[in-house]
CSV table of C-alpha atoms and ligand atoms in Angstrom, one decimal:
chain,number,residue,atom,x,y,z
A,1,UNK,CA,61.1,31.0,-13.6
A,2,UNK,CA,63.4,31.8,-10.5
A,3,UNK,CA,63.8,28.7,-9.7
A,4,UNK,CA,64.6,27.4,-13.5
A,5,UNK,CA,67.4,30.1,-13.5
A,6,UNK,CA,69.3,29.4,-9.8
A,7,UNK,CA,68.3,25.4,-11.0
A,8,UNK,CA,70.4,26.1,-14.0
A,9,UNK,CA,72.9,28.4,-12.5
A,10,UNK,CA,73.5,25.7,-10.1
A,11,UNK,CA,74.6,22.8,-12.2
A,12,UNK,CA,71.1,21.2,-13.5
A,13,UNK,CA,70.4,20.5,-17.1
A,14,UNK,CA,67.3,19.9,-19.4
A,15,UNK,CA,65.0,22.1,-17.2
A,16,UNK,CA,62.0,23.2,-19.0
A,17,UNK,CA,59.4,25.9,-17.8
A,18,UNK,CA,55.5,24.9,-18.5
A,19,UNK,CA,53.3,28.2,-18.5
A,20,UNK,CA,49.4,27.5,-19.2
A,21,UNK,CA,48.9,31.3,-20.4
A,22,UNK,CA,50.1,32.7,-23.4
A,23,UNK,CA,52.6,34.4,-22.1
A,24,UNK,CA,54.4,34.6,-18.5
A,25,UNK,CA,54.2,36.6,-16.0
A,26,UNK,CA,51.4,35.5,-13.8
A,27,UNK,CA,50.6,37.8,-10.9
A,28,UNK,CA,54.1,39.0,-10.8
A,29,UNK,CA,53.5,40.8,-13.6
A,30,UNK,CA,51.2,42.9,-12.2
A,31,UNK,CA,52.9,43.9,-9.2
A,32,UNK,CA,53.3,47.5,-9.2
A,33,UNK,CA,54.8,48.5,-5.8
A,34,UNK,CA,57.8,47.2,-5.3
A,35,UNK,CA,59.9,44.7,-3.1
A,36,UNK,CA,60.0,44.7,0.7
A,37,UNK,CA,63.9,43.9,2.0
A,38,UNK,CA,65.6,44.9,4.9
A,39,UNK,CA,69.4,45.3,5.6
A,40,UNK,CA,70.4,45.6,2.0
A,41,UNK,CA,73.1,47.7,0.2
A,42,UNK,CA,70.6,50.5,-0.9
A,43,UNK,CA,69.2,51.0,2.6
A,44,UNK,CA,72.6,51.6,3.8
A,45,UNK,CA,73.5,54.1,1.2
A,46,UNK,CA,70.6,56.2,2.0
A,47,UNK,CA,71.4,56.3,5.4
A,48,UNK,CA,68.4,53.9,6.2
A,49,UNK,CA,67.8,52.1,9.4
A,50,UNK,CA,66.6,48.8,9.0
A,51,UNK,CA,66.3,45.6,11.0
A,52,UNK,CA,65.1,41.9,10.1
A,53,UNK,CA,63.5,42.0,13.5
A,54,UNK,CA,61.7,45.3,12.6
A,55,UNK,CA,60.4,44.1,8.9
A,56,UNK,CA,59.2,40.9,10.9
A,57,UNK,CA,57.3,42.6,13.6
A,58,UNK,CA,55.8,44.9,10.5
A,59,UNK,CA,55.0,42.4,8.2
A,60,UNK,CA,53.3,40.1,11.6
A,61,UNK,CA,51.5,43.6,12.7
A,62,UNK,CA,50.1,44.0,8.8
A,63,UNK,CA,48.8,40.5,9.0
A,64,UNK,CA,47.3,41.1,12.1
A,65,UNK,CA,49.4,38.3,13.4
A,66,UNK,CA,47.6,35.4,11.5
A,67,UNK,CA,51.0,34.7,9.5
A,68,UNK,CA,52.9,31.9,9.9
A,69,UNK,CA,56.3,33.8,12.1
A,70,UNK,CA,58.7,30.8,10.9
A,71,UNK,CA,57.7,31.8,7.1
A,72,UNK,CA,58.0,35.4,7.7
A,73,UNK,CA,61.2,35.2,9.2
A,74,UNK,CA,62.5,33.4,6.4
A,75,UNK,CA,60.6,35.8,4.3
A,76,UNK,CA,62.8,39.1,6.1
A,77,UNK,CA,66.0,37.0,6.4
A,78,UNK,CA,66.1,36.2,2.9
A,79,UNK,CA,64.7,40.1,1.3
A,80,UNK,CA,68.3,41.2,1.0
A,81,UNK,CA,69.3,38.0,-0.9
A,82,UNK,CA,66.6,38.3,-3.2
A,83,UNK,CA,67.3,41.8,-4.0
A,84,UNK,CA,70.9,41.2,-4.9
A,85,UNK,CA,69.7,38.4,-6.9
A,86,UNK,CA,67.4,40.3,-9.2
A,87,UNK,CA,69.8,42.6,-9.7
A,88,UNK,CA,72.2,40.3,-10.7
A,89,UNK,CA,69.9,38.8,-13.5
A,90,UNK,CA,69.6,41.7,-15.0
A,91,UNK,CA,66.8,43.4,-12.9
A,92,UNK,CA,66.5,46.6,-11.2
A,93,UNK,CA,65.8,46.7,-7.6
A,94,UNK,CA,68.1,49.8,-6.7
A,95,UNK,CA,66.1,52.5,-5.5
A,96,UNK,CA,64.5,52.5,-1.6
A,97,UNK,CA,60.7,53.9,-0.7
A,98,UNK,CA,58.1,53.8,1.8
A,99,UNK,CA,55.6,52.2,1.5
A,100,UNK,CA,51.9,51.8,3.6
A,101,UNK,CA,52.7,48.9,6.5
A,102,UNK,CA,56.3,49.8,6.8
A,103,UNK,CA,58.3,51.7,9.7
A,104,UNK,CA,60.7,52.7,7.5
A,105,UNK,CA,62.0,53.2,3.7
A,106,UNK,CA,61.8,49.6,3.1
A,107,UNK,CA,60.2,49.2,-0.4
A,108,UNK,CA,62.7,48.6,-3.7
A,109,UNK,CA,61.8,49.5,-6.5
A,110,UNK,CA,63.4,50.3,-10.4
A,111,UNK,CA,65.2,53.3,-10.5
A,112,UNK,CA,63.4,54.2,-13.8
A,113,UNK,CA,60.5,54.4,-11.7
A,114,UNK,CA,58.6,51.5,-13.6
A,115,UNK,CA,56.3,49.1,-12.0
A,116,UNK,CA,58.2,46.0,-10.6
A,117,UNK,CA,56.8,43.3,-11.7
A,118,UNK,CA,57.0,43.9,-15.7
A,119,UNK,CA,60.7,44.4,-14.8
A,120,UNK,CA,60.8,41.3,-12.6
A,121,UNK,CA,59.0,39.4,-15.6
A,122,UNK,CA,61.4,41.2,-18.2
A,123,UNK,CA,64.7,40.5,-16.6
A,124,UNK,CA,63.6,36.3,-15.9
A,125,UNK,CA,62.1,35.9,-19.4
A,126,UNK,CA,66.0,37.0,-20.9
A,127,UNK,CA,68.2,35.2,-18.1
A,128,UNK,CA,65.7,32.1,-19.3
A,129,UNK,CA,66.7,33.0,-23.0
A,130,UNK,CA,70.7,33.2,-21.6
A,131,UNK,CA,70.6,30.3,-20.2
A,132,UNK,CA,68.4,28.3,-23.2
A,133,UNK,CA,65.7,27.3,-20.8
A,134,UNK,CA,62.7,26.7,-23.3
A,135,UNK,CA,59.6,28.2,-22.0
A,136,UNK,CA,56.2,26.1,-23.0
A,137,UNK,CA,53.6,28.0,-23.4
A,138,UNK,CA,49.7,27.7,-23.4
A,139,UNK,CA,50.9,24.2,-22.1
A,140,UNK,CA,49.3,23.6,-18.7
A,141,UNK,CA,50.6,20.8,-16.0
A,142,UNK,CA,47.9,19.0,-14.7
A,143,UNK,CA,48.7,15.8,-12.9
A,144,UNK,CA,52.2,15.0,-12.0
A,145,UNK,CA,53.0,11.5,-12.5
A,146,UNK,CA,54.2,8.9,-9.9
A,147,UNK,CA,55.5,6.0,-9.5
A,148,UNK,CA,54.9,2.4,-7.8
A,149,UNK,CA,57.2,3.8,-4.9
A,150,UNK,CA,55.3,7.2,-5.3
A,151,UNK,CA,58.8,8.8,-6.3
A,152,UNK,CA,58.0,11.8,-8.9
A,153,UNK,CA,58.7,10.4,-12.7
A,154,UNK,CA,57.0,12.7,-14.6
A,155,UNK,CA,54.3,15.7,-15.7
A,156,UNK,CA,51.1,15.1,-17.7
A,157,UNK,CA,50.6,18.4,-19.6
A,158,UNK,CA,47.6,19.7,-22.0
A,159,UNK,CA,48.3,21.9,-24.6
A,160,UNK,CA,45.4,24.8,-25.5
A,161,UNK,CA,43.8,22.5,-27.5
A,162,UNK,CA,43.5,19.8,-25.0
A,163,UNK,CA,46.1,17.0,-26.6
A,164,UNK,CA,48.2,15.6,-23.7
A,165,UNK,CA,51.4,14.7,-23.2
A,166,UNK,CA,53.3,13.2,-20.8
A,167,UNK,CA,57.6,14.7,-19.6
A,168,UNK,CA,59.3,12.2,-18.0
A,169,UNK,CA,61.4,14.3,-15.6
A,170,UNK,CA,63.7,13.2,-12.8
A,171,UNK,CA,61.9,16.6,-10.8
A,172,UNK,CA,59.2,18.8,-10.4
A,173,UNK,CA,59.1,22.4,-8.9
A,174,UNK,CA,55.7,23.6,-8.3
A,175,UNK,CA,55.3,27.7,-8.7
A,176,UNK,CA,52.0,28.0,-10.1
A,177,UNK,CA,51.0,30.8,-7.7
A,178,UNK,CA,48.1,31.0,-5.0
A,179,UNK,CA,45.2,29.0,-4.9
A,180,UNK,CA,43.0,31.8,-4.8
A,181,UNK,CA,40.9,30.6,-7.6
A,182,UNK,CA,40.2,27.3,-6.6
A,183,UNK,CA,37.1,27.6,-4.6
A,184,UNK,CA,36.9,24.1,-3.4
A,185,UNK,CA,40.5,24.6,-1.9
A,186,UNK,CA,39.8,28.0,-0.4
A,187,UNK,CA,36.2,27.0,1.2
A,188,UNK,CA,38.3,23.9,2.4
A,189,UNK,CA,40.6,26.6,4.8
A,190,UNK,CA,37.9,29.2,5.1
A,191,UNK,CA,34.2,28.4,5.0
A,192,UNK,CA,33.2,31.4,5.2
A,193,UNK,CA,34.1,32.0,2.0
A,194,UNK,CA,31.8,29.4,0.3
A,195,UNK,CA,30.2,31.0,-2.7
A,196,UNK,CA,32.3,33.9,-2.6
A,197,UNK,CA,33.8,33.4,-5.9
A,198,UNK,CA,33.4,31.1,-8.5
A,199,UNK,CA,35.9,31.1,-11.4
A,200,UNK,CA,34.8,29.7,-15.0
A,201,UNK,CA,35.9,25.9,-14.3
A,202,UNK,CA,38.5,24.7,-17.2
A,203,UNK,CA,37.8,21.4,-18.7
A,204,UNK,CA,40.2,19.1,-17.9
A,205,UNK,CA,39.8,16.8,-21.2
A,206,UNK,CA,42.4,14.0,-19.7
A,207,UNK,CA,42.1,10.8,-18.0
A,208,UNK,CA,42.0,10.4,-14.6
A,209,UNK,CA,45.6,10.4,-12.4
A,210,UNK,CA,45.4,6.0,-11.7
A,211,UNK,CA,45.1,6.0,-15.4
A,212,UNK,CA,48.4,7.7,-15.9
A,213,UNK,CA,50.0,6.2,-13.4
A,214,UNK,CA,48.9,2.2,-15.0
A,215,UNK,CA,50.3,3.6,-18.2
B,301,FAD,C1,47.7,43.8,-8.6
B,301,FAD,C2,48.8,43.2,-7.8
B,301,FAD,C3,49.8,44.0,-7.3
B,301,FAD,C4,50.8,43.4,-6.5
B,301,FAD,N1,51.8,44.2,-6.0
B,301,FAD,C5,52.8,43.7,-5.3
B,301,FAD,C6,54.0,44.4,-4.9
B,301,FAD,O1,54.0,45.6,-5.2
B,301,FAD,N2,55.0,43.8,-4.3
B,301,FAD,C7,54.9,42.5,-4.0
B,301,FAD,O2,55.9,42.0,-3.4
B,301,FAD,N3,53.9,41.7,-4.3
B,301,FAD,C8,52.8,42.3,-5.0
B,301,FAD,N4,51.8,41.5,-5.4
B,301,FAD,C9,51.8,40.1,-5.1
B,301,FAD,C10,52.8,39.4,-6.0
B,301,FAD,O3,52.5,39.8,-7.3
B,301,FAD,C11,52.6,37.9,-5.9
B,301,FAD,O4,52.7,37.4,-4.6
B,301,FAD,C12,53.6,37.1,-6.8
B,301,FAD,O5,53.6,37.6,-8.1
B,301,FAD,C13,53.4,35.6,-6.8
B,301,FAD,O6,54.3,35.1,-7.6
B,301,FAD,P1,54.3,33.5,-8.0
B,301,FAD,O7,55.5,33.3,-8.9
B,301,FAD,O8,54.0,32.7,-6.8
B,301,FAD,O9,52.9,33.4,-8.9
B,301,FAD,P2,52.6,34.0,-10.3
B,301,FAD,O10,53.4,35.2,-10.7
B,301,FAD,O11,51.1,34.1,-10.4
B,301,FAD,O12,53.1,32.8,-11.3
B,301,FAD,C14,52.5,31.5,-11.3
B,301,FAD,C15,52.5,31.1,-12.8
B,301,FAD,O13,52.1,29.7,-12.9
B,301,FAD,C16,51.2,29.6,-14.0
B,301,FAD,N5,50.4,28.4,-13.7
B,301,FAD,C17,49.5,28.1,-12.8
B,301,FAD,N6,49.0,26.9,-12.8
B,301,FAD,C18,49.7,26.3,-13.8
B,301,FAD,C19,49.6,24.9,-14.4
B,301,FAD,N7,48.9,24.0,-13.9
B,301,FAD,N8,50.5,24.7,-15.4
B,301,FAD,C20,51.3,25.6,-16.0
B,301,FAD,N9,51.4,26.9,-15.5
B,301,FAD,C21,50.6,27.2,-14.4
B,301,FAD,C22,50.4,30.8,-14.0
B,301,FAD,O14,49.8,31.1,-15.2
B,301,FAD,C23,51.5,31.9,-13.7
B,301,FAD,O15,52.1,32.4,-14.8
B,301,FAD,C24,50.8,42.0,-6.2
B,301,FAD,C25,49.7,41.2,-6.7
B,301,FAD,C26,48.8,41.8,-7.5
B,301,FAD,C27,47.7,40.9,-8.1
């Protein structure tokens, strides 16, 4: 959804959103806490003290220093940015806490109070609207199409009922979330974690991706 708006606010046309569930929100939209960012506008009005190099050495020390550094730094470089940007959408990230893994007040959260991530979900579901950015839900992407040169034409989506349908596109932007509940990709990286959990498999009642492709 973030990256359909800043797609759209930045020139692009005929963007549409696919969401599998009923209704969006994901994981976001049970994020309670807040958002981490450090050397933003609200810090500074409080009198904060704040440092990308601090969040950076805070975030690697809560990870026990098995994150990636270049993607954290990226992470802490970028935290102010994407504060601003919420609040420009129509968000409310304007109020600064602490928060367990942080030095100092660090943690933005709605000045109402409310948990973040219904906000978050809130204020991208009506900049969507804005912007007339159709939102398809219960419509699941499930192989994205390619072709001869292996240059991205296309989705093949299932609806809830299974009937598929192929978007031709000129790009896709992948943001379906973890992988967390895809066991064979998770034992893949840690096999220690075989049988840990095993989601309910969805039935994937479509033909197989060479098929797609011939057609
Ligand atoms: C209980 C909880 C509390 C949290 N609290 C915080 C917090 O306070 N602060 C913080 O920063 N982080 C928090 N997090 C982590 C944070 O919520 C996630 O890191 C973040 O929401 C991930 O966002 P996302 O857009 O990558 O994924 P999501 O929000 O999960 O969005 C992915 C979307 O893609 C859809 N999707 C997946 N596959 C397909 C497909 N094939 N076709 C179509 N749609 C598909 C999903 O249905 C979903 O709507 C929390 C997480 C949880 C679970």
């Amino acid at each position: 959804m973030t990256a359909a708006v800043e797609a759209t606010q930045k020139g692009a046309t005929n963007l549409i959103v696919l969401e599998k569930m009923p209704i969006t929100g994901g994981n976001t939209v049970r994020a309670t806490g807040g958002l981490n960012a450090a050397e933003t506008p609200y810090q500074k009005a409080d009198g904060i003290e704040d440092s990308i190099e601090l969040f950076v050495e805070d975030t690697m020390k809560g990870g026990k220093n098995l994150n990636d550094p270049k993607l954290v730094q990226v992470m802490a470089e970028k935290s102010a940015d994407a504060v601003t940007w919420v609040n420009e959408i129509g968000g409310d990230l304007s109020v600064v806490g602490q928060f367990g893994g942080a030095s100092v007040k660090r943690i933005h959260r709605p000045s109402d109070t409310s948990a973040v991530g219904p906000m978050l979900v809130n204020a991208l579901n009506a900049k969507l609207k804005e912007l007339d950015v159709p939102v398809f839900l219960e419509t699941e992407a499930v192989h994205i199409l390619l072709n001869e040169e292996g240059a991205v034409v296309g989705v093949q989506a299932a609806t809830k009922g299974g009937e598929p349908y192929t978007i031709s596109c000129k790009a896709v932007i992948l943001a379906s979330g973890g992988f967390g509940a895809n066991s064979e990709l998770v034992v893949k990286y840690r096999k220690d974690l075989d049988g840990f959990f095993a989601p309910p498999t969805t039935p994937v009642p479509l033909e197989t991706e060479s098929l797609w492709r011939k057609s």
